[in-house]
Short mmCIF file of C-alpha atoms (C1' of nucleotides) in Angstrom, two decimals:
data_model
loop_
_atom_site.label_atom_id
_atom_site.label_comp_id
_atom_site.label_asym_id
_atom_site.label_seq_id
_atom_site.Cartn_x
_atom_site.Cartn_y
_atom_site.Cartn_z
CA MET G 1 123.97 118.44 115.06
CA HIS G 2 122.32 121.89 114.70
CA ILE G 3 118.91 122.63 115.84
CA PHE G 4 116.51 125.52 115.20
CA ASP G 5 115.50 127.05 118.27
CA SER G 6 112.57 128.84 118.46
CA VAL G 7 112.76 130.54 121.31
CA GLN G 8 116.13 132.35 120.79
CA LYS G 9 115.13 132.16 117.28
CA THR G 10 118.97 131.16 116.29
CA LYS G 11 120.14 127.52 114.80
CA ARG G 12 121.92 126.26 117.99
CA LYS G 13 124.53 123.32 118.17
CA PHE G 14 122.80 120.60 120.02
CA ILE G 15 124.69 119.68 123.48
CA PRO G 16 122.78 117.59 125.67
CA LEU G 17 122.27 118.19 129.12
CA LYS G 18 123.38 114.22 129.77
CA GLU G 19 126.06 113.03 127.40
CA GLY G 20 125.15 110.47 125.22
CA LYS G 21 120.77 111.10 125.82
CA VAL G 22 118.32 113.36 124.79
CA THR G 23 115.31 113.76 126.69
CA LEU G 24 112.72 114.70 123.98
CA TYR G 25 109.26 115.74 125.51
CA VAL G 26 106.27 116.23 122.02
CA CYS G 27 102.14 117.76 122.84
CA GLY G 28 100.59 115.18 121.63
CA PRO G 29 96.68 114.38 120.56
CA THR G 30 93.86 115.32 122.15
CA VAL G 31 91.95 111.84 121.75
CA TYR G 32 88.34 113.50 120.39
CA ASP G 33 88.18 113.36 117.06
CA ASP G 34 90.36 111.49 114.03
CA ALA G 35 94.28 112.64 113.45
CA HIS G 36 94.24 115.29 110.45
CA LEU G 37 97.11 116.24 108.43
CA GLY G 38 98.40 118.44 110.72
CA HIS G 39 98.82 115.59 113.59
CA ALA G 40 100.53 113.75 110.85
CA LYS G 41 102.78 116.55 109.80
CA SER G 42 103.97 117.05 113.92
CA ALA G 43 104.26 113.23 114.42
CA LEU G 44 106.58 113.01 111.60
CA VAL G 45 108.53 115.54 112.50
CA PHE G 46 109.50 114.51 115.51
CA ASP G 47 109.85 111.51 114.60
CA LEU G 48 112.67 111.83 112.21
CA LEU G 49 114.28 114.07 114.61
CA THR G 50 114.31 110.55 117.10
CA ARG G 51 115.76 108.75 114.01
CA VAL G 52 117.79 111.61 113.21
CA LEU G 53 119.19 111.59 116.67
CA GLU G 54 119.64 108.45 117.34
CA ALA G 55 121.56 107.59 114.16
CA ASN G 56 124.18 110.16 115.54
CA GLY G 57 124.63 108.01 118.13
CA TYR G 58 122.34 109.11 120.86
CA GLU G 59 119.97 107.07 123.56
CA VAL G 60 117.05 109.42 123.09
CA THR G 61 113.95 109.17 125.51
CA TYR G 62 110.88 110.36 123.84
CA ALA G 63 107.91 111.22 125.18
CA ARG G 64 104.45 112.64 123.83
CA ASN G 65 101.23 112.49 126.04
CA ILE G 66 97.44 111.22 125.26
CA THR G 67 95.36 114.23 126.28
CA ASP G 68 92.67 112.44 127.56
CA ILE G 69 90.54 115.05 130.33
CA ASP G 70 88.85 117.27 128.08
CA ASP G 71 86.28 119.66 127.55
CA LYS G 72 85.98 118.82 124.05
CA ILE G 73 85.74 115.13 125.29
CA ILE G 74 82.82 115.69 127.79
CA LYS G 75 80.92 117.04 125.03
CA LYS G 76 81.56 114.13 122.47
CA ALA G 77 80.52 111.74 125.10
CA ILE G 78 77.26 113.54 126.20
CA GLU G 79 76.32 113.88 122.23
CA GLN G 80 77.12 110.36 121.69
CA LYS G 81 75.71 109.23 124.62
CA LYS G 82 78.94 107.29 125.00
CA ASP G 83 81.55 106.50 128.07
CA ILE G 84 84.59 108.91 127.88
CA LYS G 85 86.53 106.34 128.45
CA THR G 86 85.30 104.48 124.76
CA ILE G 87 85.76 108.10 123.21
CA THR G 88 88.98 108.03 123.64
CA ASP G 89 90.44 104.82 123.24
CA PHE G 90 88.83 104.74 120.52
CA TYR G 91 91.17 107.50 118.72
CA THR G 92 94.00 106.61 120.52
CA GLU G 93 93.35 103.71 118.66
CA ALA G 94 93.30 104.47 115.45
CA PHE G 95 95.60 107.53 115.93
CA HIS G 96 98.69 104.71 116.57
CA THR G 97 97.64 103.14 113.75
CA GLU G 98 97.39 105.82 111.00
CA MET G 99 100.81 106.97 112.78
CA GLU G 100 102.22 103.48 111.95
CA ALA G 101 100.56 103.23 108.43
CA ILE G 102 103.10 106.63 107.70
CA GLY G 103 105.72 104.98 109.97
CA VAL G 104 105.36 107.08 112.61
CA LYS G 105 107.37 104.78 115.29
CA ARG G 106 106.09 104.77 118.68
CA PRO G 107 107.50 106.92 121.56
CA THR G 108 109.77 105.65 124.58
CA LEU G 109 106.65 107.10 126.68
CA GLU G 110 103.16 108.03 125.81
CA PRO G 111 101.78 108.75 129.17
CA LYS G 112 98.04 109.83 129.85
CA ALA G 113 96.43 112.53 131.45
CA THR G 114 94.18 110.27 134.03
CA GLN G 115 97.27 108.48 134.57
CA SER G 116 99.13 111.55 136.38
CA LEU G 117 96.99 113.54 138.06
CA GLU G 118 99.00 113.17 140.99
CA ALA G 119 101.50 114.81 139.20
CA MET G 120 99.10 117.38 138.28
CA ILE G 121 97.68 117.91 141.69
CA ASP G 122 101.35 118.16 143.26
CA LEU G 123 102.39 120.86 141.06
CA ILE G 124 99.89 123.36 141.60
CA GLN G 125 99.77 122.83 145.13
CA LYS G 126 103.47 123.66 145.05
CA LEU G 127 102.78 126.48 142.56
CA ILE G 128 100.23 127.24 145.90
CA ASP G 129 103.21 127.19 148.72
CA LYS G 130 105.37 129.54 146.29
CA GLY G 131 102.91 131.94 146.00
CA HIS G 132 102.66 130.95 142.10
CA ALA G 133 99.14 130.28 142.41
CA TYR G 134 95.90 131.37 144.09
CA GLN G 135 92.50 129.81 144.36
CA THR G 136 89.39 132.02 143.81
CA THR G 137 86.45 131.87 146.30
CA GLU G 138 84.44 129.77 143.12
CA GLY G 139 87.03 127.15 144.17
CA ASP G 140 88.49 127.29 140.25
CA VAL G 141 93.14 127.42 141.24
CA TYR G 142 94.90 130.59 138.63
CA PHE G 143 98.46 130.89 137.90
CA ASP G 144 99.11 133.94 139.04
CA THR G 145 101.22 135.27 135.44
CA ALA G 146 102.56 138.87 137.50
CA SER G 147 104.10 136.38 140.36
CA ASP G 148 106.96 134.90 137.17
CA SER G 149 109.21 138.33 136.00
CA LYS G 150 109.89 135.40 133.48
CA TYR G 151 106.42 135.28 131.72
CA LEU G 152 105.63 135.93 127.96
CA THR G 153 110.08 135.56 127.64
CA LEU G 154 109.70 131.97 125.71
CA SER G 155 107.32 133.89 123.11
CA HIS G 156 108.23 137.45 122.70
CA ARG G 157 104.83 138.38 123.74
CA ILE G 158 104.54 142.36 125.33
CA GLN G 159 101.63 142.47 127.98
CA ASN G 160 98.82 144.84 126.05
CA GLU G 161 97.70 147.44 128.68
CA GLN G 162 94.68 148.35 127.23
CA ASP G 163 93.64 144.15 126.28
CA ARG G 164 94.55 144.35 129.94
CA GLN G 165 91.80 146.87 130.69
CA GLU G 166 89.35 145.31 128.69
CA ARG G 167 89.52 142.30 130.00
CA ILE G 168 89.83 142.50 134.03
CA ALA G 169 85.74 143.12 133.78
CA SER G 170 85.03 139.88 132.18
CA SER G 171 86.82 138.13 134.66
CA ALA G 172 86.83 139.64 138.03
CA GLN G 173 88.12 136.77 140.30
CA LYS G 174 91.73 136.59 137.91
CA LYS G 175 94.26 139.18 139.29
CA ASN G 176 95.67 139.44 136.15
CA HIS G 177 93.58 139.04 133.07
CA ALA G 178 97.05 136.59 131.77
CA ASP G 179 95.89 134.14 134.84
CA PHE G 180 95.49 131.01 133.53
CA ALA G 181 93.36 128.16 134.81
CA LEU G 182 95.55 125.14 136.74
CA TRP G 183 92.43 123.78 138.34
CA LYS G 184 88.72 124.23 137.08
CA SER G 185 86.14 123.87 139.96
CA VAL G 186 83.27 121.30 138.07
CA LYS G 187 79.84 121.50 140.20
CA ASP G 188 77.80 119.10 138.49
CA ASN G 189 77.81 115.71 138.29
CA THR G 190 80.15 115.56 134.91
CA VAL G 191 83.19 114.49 135.25
CA THR G 192 85.01 115.24 138.26
CA PHE G 193 87.98 114.23 139.92
CA THR G 194 89.28 114.68 143.43
CA SER G 195 91.60 116.88 144.64
CA PRO G 196 92.53 119.33 147.67
CA PHE G 197 91.49 122.33 145.87
CA GLY G 198 87.81 120.80 145.75
CA ALA G 199 86.33 118.34 142.84
CA GLY G 200 87.05 119.51 139.41
CA ARG G 201 89.51 119.50 136.44
CA PRO G 202 92.69 120.19 135.57
CA GLY G 203 93.52 123.38 133.27
CA TRP G 204 95.63 122.10 129.84
CA HIS G 205 98.63 123.85 130.04
CA LEU G 206 99.34 121.59 133.52
CA GLU G 207 99.26 118.26 132.29
CA CYS G 208 102.47 118.54 130.31
CA SER G 209 104.51 120.29 132.75
CA ALA G 210 103.65 117.79 135.47
CA MET G 211 103.81 115.20 133.05
CA ILE G 212 107.76 115.71 132.20
CA GLU G 213 108.37 116.29 135.68
CA LYS G 214 107.03 112.86 136.47
CA HIS G 215 108.31 110.41 133.29
CA LEU G 216 111.00 112.68 131.87
CA ALA G 217 113.07 115.61 133.96
CA TYR G 218 116.34 115.23 135.30
CA SER G 219 116.39 116.40 138.81
CA ASP G 220 120.26 118.52 138.57
CA THR G 221 120.14 119.79 135.51
CA PRO G 222 119.07 123.64 134.88
CA PHE G 223 116.61 122.71 132.49
CA ALA G 224 114.31 119.69 133.03
CA ILE G 225 114.37 118.17 129.06
CA ASP G 226 116.21 118.86 125.92
CA ILE G 227 114.05 118.77 123.42
CA HIS G 228 110.35 120.68 123.49
CA GLY G 229 108.79 119.84 120.09
CA GLY G 230 105.44 120.88 119.20
CA GLY G 231 103.20 122.81 116.29
CA ALA G 232 103.53 125.99 116.06
CA ASP G 233 100.65 127.48 117.39
CA LEU G 234 101.06 125.88 120.92
CA LEU G 235 103.95 128.27 121.13
CA PHE G 236 101.49 130.83 122.79
CA PRO G 237 99.63 130.16 125.12
CA HIS G 238 100.66 126.57 125.53
CA HIS G 239 104.14 126.68 125.77
CA GLU G 240 104.19 129.78 127.28
CA ASN G 241 102.45 128.32 130.44
CA GLU G 242 104.02 125.17 130.80
CA ALA G 243 107.23 126.81 130.81
CA ALA G 244 106.29 129.24 132.85
CA GLN G 245 104.55 126.61 135.48
CA THR G 246 107.96 124.68 135.44
CA ARG G 247 110.13 127.23 136.27
CA CYS G 248 108.13 128.87 139.69
CA GLY G 249 107.02 125.26 140.17
CA THR G 250 110.15 123.42 140.31
CA ASN G 251 114.20 124.36 140.51
CA HIS G 252 114.66 123.84 137.10
CA GLU G 253 113.81 125.60 133.28
CA LEU G 254 111.52 123.75 131.37
CA ALA G 255 113.56 122.77 127.87
CA ASN G 256 116.95 123.87 126.78
CA TYR G 257 115.84 123.68 123.28
CA TRP G 258 112.26 124.78 121.34
CA MET G 259 111.07 123.24 118.32
CA HIS G 260 107.75 124.22 116.62
CA ASN G 261 106.60 122.75 113.51
CA GLY G 262 104.55 124.85 110.78
CA PHE G 263 101.47 124.21 109.52
CA VAL G 264 99.89 122.31 107.15
CA ASN G 265 97.20 124.50 104.51
CA ILE G 266 94.57 122.68 102.20
CA GLU G 267 95.05 123.77 98.65
CA GLY G 268 95.98 127.35 100.14
CA GLU G 269 93.47 127.45 102.92
CA LYS G 270 93.86 127.11 106.32
CA MET G 271 92.44 123.46 108.04
CA SER G 272 89.56 123.94 109.98
CA LYS G 273 85.97 122.85 110.66
CA SER G 274 84.30 125.28 110.41
CA LEU G 275 85.76 126.00 107.03
CA GLY G 276 84.57 122.67 106.31
CA ASN G 277 88.15 121.71 105.16
CA SER G 278 89.60 119.16 107.56
CA PHE G 279 91.73 117.03 105.75
CA PHE G 280 92.05 113.88 107.96
CA LEU G 281 94.65 111.29 108.10
CA LYS G 282 92.26 108.19 107.59
CA ASP G 283 91.10 109.55 104.12
CA ALA G 284 94.08 110.65 102.63
CA LEU G 285 95.12 106.82 103.41
CA LYS G 286 92.82 105.53 101.14
CA GLU G 287 93.79 107.64 98.63
CA TYR G 288 97.60 107.55 98.90
CA ASP G 289 100.29 104.71 100.33
CA GLY G 290 100.86 105.80 103.80
CA GLU G 291 104.39 106.25 102.61
CA VAL G 292 103.74 108.87 99.93
CA LEU G 293 102.16 110.75 102.33
CA ARG G 294 105.37 110.38 104.99
CA PHE G 295 107.54 111.44 101.82
CA TYR G 296 105.84 114.66 100.44
CA LEU G 297 104.73 115.64 104.34
CA LEU G 298 108.43 115.81 104.75
CA THR G 299 109.55 117.33 102.08
CA THR G 300 109.14 120.99 102.60
CA HIS G 301 111.26 121.91 106.22
CA TYR G 302 109.56 121.30 109.08
CA ARG G 303 109.20 125.12 110.06
CA SER G 304 108.00 126.64 107.24
CA ASN G 305 104.13 125.67 106.63
CA PHE G 306 103.04 123.17 104.27
CA ASN G 307 100.41 123.12 101.43
CA PHE G 308 98.95 120.25 100.81
CA SER G 309 97.57 119.59 97.08
CA ILE G 310 96.34 116.70 95.22
CA PHE G 311 98.23 117.93 92.56
CA THR G 312 101.30 118.19 94.26
CA VAL G 313 101.29 114.65 95.92
CA LYS G 314 101.58 113.24 92.91
CA LEU G 315 103.96 115.40 91.24
CA ILE G 316 106.28 114.78 94.42
CA LYS G 317 105.45 110.70 94.15
CA THR G 318 107.54 110.69 90.84
CA ARG G 319 110.66 111.25 93.67
CA LEU G 320 109.92 108.68 95.77
CA ASP G 321 108.72 106.11 92.47
CA LYS G 322 112.84 106.62 91.34
CA LEU G 323 114.09 105.10 94.86
CA TYR G 324 111.41 102.47 94.41
CA ARG G 325 112.52 102.03 90.45
CA LEU G 326 116.12 101.54 91.67
CA LYS G 327 115.06 98.56 94.29
CA LYS G 328 113.57 96.80 91.45
CA ARG G 329 117.07 96.65 90.02
CA LEU G 330 118.90 95.52 92.80
CA PHE G 331 115.43 92.66 94.23
CA GLY G 332 116.40 89.76 95.81
CA LEU G 333 120.05 90.99 96.93
CA THR G 334 120.78 90.72 100.68
CA THR G 335 121.48 94.02 102.64
CA CYS G 336 124.06 95.19 104.75
CA ASN G 337 125.07 97.63 106.63
CA ASP G 338 128.90 98.72 105.38
CA ASP G 339 129.81 102.43 105.79
CA THR G 340 129.00 104.62 102.85
CA ALA G 341 130.29 108.36 101.96
CA PHE G 342 126.55 108.93 101.12
CA LYS G 343 125.61 107.66 103.85
CA LYS G 344 128.12 110.38 106.10
CA GLU G 345 126.45 113.05 103.90
CA LEU G 346 123.12 112.18 104.38
CA LEU G 347 123.01 112.09 108.34
CA ALA G 348 125.61 115.14 107.99
CA GLU G 349 122.25 116.76 105.91
CA LEU G 350 119.85 116.28 108.05
CA SER G 351 122.18 116.35 111.12
CA ASP G 352 121.38 120.61 109.99
CA ASP G 353 118.29 121.25 111.85
CA LEU G 354 116.71 118.30 109.60
CA ASN G 355 117.57 119.47 106.02
CA VAL G 356 115.00 117.06 104.33
CA SER G 357 115.82 118.92 100.82
CA THR G 358 119.34 118.37 100.66
CA ALA G 359 119.20 115.15 102.15
CA LEU G 360 116.62 114.31 98.75
CA ALA G 361 119.14 115.85 96.74
CA LEU G 362 122.35 113.23 97.97
CA ILE G 363 119.40 110.30 97.25
CA ASP G 364 118.63 111.38 93.86
CA GLU G 365 122.09 111.88 92.84
CA MET G 366 122.85 108.13 94.66
CA ILE G 367 120.17 106.78 92.30
CA SER G 368 121.41 107.90 89.55
CA LYS G 369 125.13 106.92 90.14
CA ALA G 370 123.72 103.86 90.72
CA ASN G 371 121.23 103.46 87.37
CA GLU G 372 124.27 105.16 85.63
CA THR G 373 126.65 102.25 86.62
CA LEU G 374 124.07 99.56 86.51
CA ASP G 375 122.90 100.52 82.65
CA THR G 376 126.95 99.47 81.69
CA ALA G 377 127.28 96.04 81.39
CA GLY G 378 129.09 94.56 84.06
CA LYS G 379 128.38 92.84 87.39
CA HIS G 380 129.03 95.87 89.42
CA LYS G 381 129.28 94.07 92.68
CA LEU G 382 130.55 96.84 95.33
CA LEU G 383 128.78 98.96 93.62
CA LYS G 384 125.45 96.96 94.56
CA ARG G 385 126.14 96.08 98.14
CA GLU G 386 127.11 99.45 98.67
CA THR G 387 123.81 100.44 97.72
CA MET G 388 121.81 98.26 99.28
CA ALA G 389 123.52 99.42 102.04
CA ASN G 390 122.55 103.20 101.04
CA LEU G 391 118.54 102.14 100.61
CA ALA G 392 118.89 100.35 103.95
CA TYR G 393 120.52 103.63 105.93
CA ILE G 394 117.56 105.58 104.07
CA GLU G 395 114.65 103.66 105.65
CA GLU G 396 116.27 103.71 108.73
CA VAL G 397 117.15 107.13 108.92
CA LEU G 398 114.33 108.99 106.81
CA GLY G 399 111.65 105.74 107.44
CA PHE G 400 110.90 105.43 103.51
CA GLY G 401 111.66 103.02 101.01
CA GLY G 402 110.99 100.27 103.22
CA LYS G 403 108.34 97.73 101.44
CA ASN G 404 108.35 95.52 98.66
CA PRO G 405 109.19 97.16 95.38
CA PHE G 406 106.43 95.69 93.13
CA GLU G 407 103.93 96.07 95.93
CA TYR G 408 104.61 100.08 96.16
CA PHE G 409 103.73 100.02 92.80
CA GLN G 410 100.39 98.36 92.98
CA PHE G 411 98.47 100.46 95.77
CA GLY G 412 95.09 100.39 95.42
CA ILE G 413 94.61 97.93 92.71
CA ASP G 414 92.63 95.04 93.85
CA GLU G 415 93.26 91.19 93.30
CA ALA G 416 91.00 91.08 90.41
CA THR G 417 92.59 93.95 88.32
CA LYS G 418 95.97 92.27 88.84
CA GLU G 419 94.89 88.79 87.32
CA LYS G 420 93.67 90.83 84.31
CA ILE G 421 96.68 92.45 84.46
CA ASN G 422 98.71 89.72 84.62
CA MET G 423 96.97 88.00 81.95
CA LEU G 424 97.10 90.49 79.08
CA ILE G 425 100.98 90.48 80.04
CA GLU G 426 101.21 86.97 78.86
CA GLN G 427 98.71 87.90 75.80
CA ARG G 428 100.98 90.95 74.65
CA ASN G 429 104.23 88.76 75.25
CA ALA G 430 103.01 86.14 72.84
CA ALA G 431 101.80 88.70 70.69
CA LYS G 432 105.42 89.86 70.89
CA LYS G 433 107.27 86.75 69.93
CA GLU G 434 104.69 86.56 67.43
CA LYS G 435 106.02 90.52 66.31
CA ASP G 436 102.68 91.35 65.99
CA PHE G 437 103.24 94.41 67.46
CA ALA G 438 99.43 95.98 65.98
CA LEU G 439 98.42 93.41 68.91
CA SER G 440 101.01 93.91 71.81
CA ASP G 441 100.09 97.55 71.44
CA LYS G 442 96.65 97.22 71.41
CA ILE G 443 97.00 95.21 74.45
CA ARG G 444 99.00 97.40 76.21
CA ASP G 445 96.62 100.33 75.49
CA GLU G 446 93.84 98.10 77.33
CA ILE G 447 96.22 97.58 80.30
CA LEU G 448 96.96 101.61 80.12
CA SER G 449 93.20 102.24 80.20
CA LEU G 450 92.83 100.37 83.68
CA GLY G 451 95.80 103.00 85.04
CA VAL G 452 98.55 100.95 84.62
CA ASN G 453 101.70 101.26 83.38
CA LEU G 454 104.31 98.49 81.44
CA MET G 455 107.64 98.55 81.38
CA ASP G 456 109.57 95.63 78.72
CA THR G 457 113.17 94.93 80.90
CA PRO G 458 115.68 92.37 80.23
CA GLN G 459 114.61 90.73 83.74
CA GLY G 460 110.86 90.26 81.91
CA THR G 461 107.57 93.13 81.88
CA PHE G 462 106.50 94.86 85.19
CA TRP G 463 103.68 96.88 85.37
CA GLU G 464 103.38 100.14 87.82
CA LYS G 465 100.16 101.68 88.89
CA VAL G 466 100.10 105.35 86.57
"C1'" G U 1 94.70 147.07 116.86
"C1'" G U 2 99.92 144.35 119.13
"C1'" U U 3 103.45 140.29 118.34
"C1'" G U 4 105.66 137.78 114.28
"C1'" C U 5 107.11 134.51 109.49
"C1'" C U 6 106.90 134.54 104.66
"C1'" A U 7 108.37 136.21 98.89
"C1'" U U 8 113.33 131.71 94.76
"C1'" C U 9 112.73 128.79 87.13
"C1'" G U 10 105.73 127.05 84.92
"C1'" C U 11 105.23 123.72 89.61
"C1'" C U 12 107.57 121.33 94.32
"C1'" A U 13 111.97 123.02 96.92
"C1'" A U 14 117.50 124.32 99.29
"C1'" G U 15 120.70 127.81 100.28
"C1'" U U 16 121.44 133.28 105.91
"C1'" G U 17 127.76 137.99 102.42
"C1'" G U 18 131.52 135.13 97.88
"C1'" U U 19 129.01 134.83 92.85
"C1'" A U 20 121.68 130.31 92.59
"C1'" A U 21 121.64 122.08 95.07
"C1'" G U 22 117.72 118.70 93.62
"C1'" G U 23 112.78 116.65 92.07
"C1'" C U 24 109.19 117.56 88.42
"C1'" C U 25 107.45 119.30 83.65
"C1'" G U 26 109.62 120.76 78.48
"C1'" C U 27 112.81 120.00 74.65
"C1'" A U 28 117.45 117.15 72.49
"C1'" G U 29 120.16 112.72 71.76
"C1'" C U 30 121.09 107.57 73.78
"C1'" C U 31 118.38 103.12 74.37
"C1'" U U 32 113.61 100.21 72.50
"C1'" G U 33 110.10 97.51 67.30
"C1'" C U 34 107.46 101.70 69.44
"C1'" A U 35 106.96 102.86 73.72
"C1'" A U 36 107.41 103.04 79.06
"C1'" A U 37 111.43 103.46 82.97
"C1'" G U 38 116.96 104.55 83.03
"C1'" C U 39 121.30 107.30 81.59
"C1'" U U 40 123.35 112.06 78.86
"C1'" G U 41 123.16 117.38 77.83
"C1'" C U 42 119.88 121.98 77.72
"C1'" U U 43 117.00 125.53 80.91
"C1'" A U 44 116.44 130.97 86.70
"C1'" U U 45 120.55 136.41 89.21
"C1'" C U 46 116.38 135.24 93.60
"C1'" C U 47 108.74 140.67 94.37
"C1'" C U 48 109.95 146.49 93.58
"C1'" C U 49 112.76 150.60 95.33
"C1'" A U 50 117.08 152.68 97.90
"C1'" G U 51 121.25 151.90 101.37
"C1'" U U 52 125.62 149.31 103.48
"C1'" U U 53 129.69 146.40 100.84
"C1'" C U 54 136.02 144.85 97.22
"C1'" A U 55 131.31 141.36 97.27
"C1'" A U 56 123.88 140.69 98.57
"C1'" A U 57 118.93 135.94 97.17
"C1'" U U 58 121.54 136.29 101.90
"C1'" C U 59 122.58 142.44 106.02
"C1'" U U 60 119.42 148.01 106.73
"C1'" G U 61 115.29 150.95 105.05
"C1'" G U 62 111.19 151.66 102.81
"C1'" G U 63 107.29 149.21 99.61
"C1'" U U 64 103.96 145.50 97.71
"C1'" G U 65 101.70 140.68 98.06
"C1'" G U 66 100.94 136.55 101.41
"C1'" C U 67 100.25 134.22 105.86
"C1'" A U 68 100.42 132.96 111.50
"C1'" C U 69 99.41 133.23 116.42
"C1'" C U 70 97.27 137.40 120.14
"C1'" U U 71 90.66 132.22 121.86
"C1'" C U 72 90.09 125.33 121.44
"C1'" C U 73 94.30 123.69 117.78
"C1'" A U 74 99.11 119.95 115.51
#
RNA sequence: GGUGCCAUCGCCAAGUGGUAAGGCCGCAGCCUGCAAAGCUGCUAUCCCCAGUUCAAAUCUGGGUGGCACCUCCA
């Protein structure tokens, strides 16, 4: 297994801190709004990583947090005159439902910020004790970035002198402009938590460090965890600050490997609320099968930026269709887990920093060969058995191809239409039997106008949504 | 302004020194009553310029064009 480490900027052989085990932490959502395609992409990438690590025989402990303390949540609660927990529970539930729809497995652990306050307070105290944090007269606690000689080495940034000069005036209480809040003092009666530092709320960088320490970290290794992941935008300042907190507050560095996934753009533009082009996952799921979205979002390498385009979804979907058509040909056969050369090659490609593209090329080749053999006369018992094993493996490692192939092609067609289609197919078959091809073609055109394509096969006439 | 990323066939997309994977589309053929599906065959020298090398899409320098982060963000 090889992983591109976005801090060392090189592809490195993956060596776990403890043999046979992997600890993985990924920054999860702040539950104040619906998940968009970017959340989906990130969740998919690390879902795939987990599957590939497991296929390589590792026991993976995967933690993805739920941020349920945040100013944006409070703002929304006030706006909607609702309880904080009502808001966070609602969006957490929605997140889970939508992730399931795109085949993302639940992580091993899903710690919530509200359940980790003790760990956060504990970490702040350690940082103060070690001289890496200080409290201002206003009650805020800041991390002293000047006290950490390795600060900014994660994101390879250079402290900008001019920038520093400019900002000192606006934050007189901070020692250095780059210092970030560990604890924010809150004086009003909104949402506060008690702590030795006074009433307030934790800083957002703190939660991840604290939760990693509490739920995931080894105590006897130079790094707290094996792999830390998240979106490319989190490298700075979020991960930089996380790393600093852990480095200074504990006896180890944060993560041995860092992985950052690229961004999702919509039709060539950055997705953002201000541009009004946020593409919510729940809306995409109305238009497309969750599995198609999964497949589509995984076709581009995880580190590249991804341009979501309605035109391209259709283009890519035809590739997944091929897999399901093969599955239709083998419908009813029992699956098995035989070892095949294909499975070995597929895993080898995916183990090379999640090279999905070459894996898909292998899958296409496997499908073509299977179809070719099935086209010739014969029972092909071994080929069928191997193909079933291959398809099962694709589902296990890549997470698609597991549906009933007939239902897959019927996405978005309601029951009434299905009945109508079946009725028309019967009429057409009757006409064909009478060699009334003019009528049968007319019926086929009628079915096509419903957005459905027909296929005559030795097993009967099948239909697919176009 | 600072830091960094990217540029491969009409479209999507691998490949980071050894002579361009795969998919879509297109064309030809097999199959089919005709189609669809499936199968077979065909289709790029890698943004531009210069350099290093026996050898470069892959390395170096310079352009041009995109983009990201530096502020909440997956």
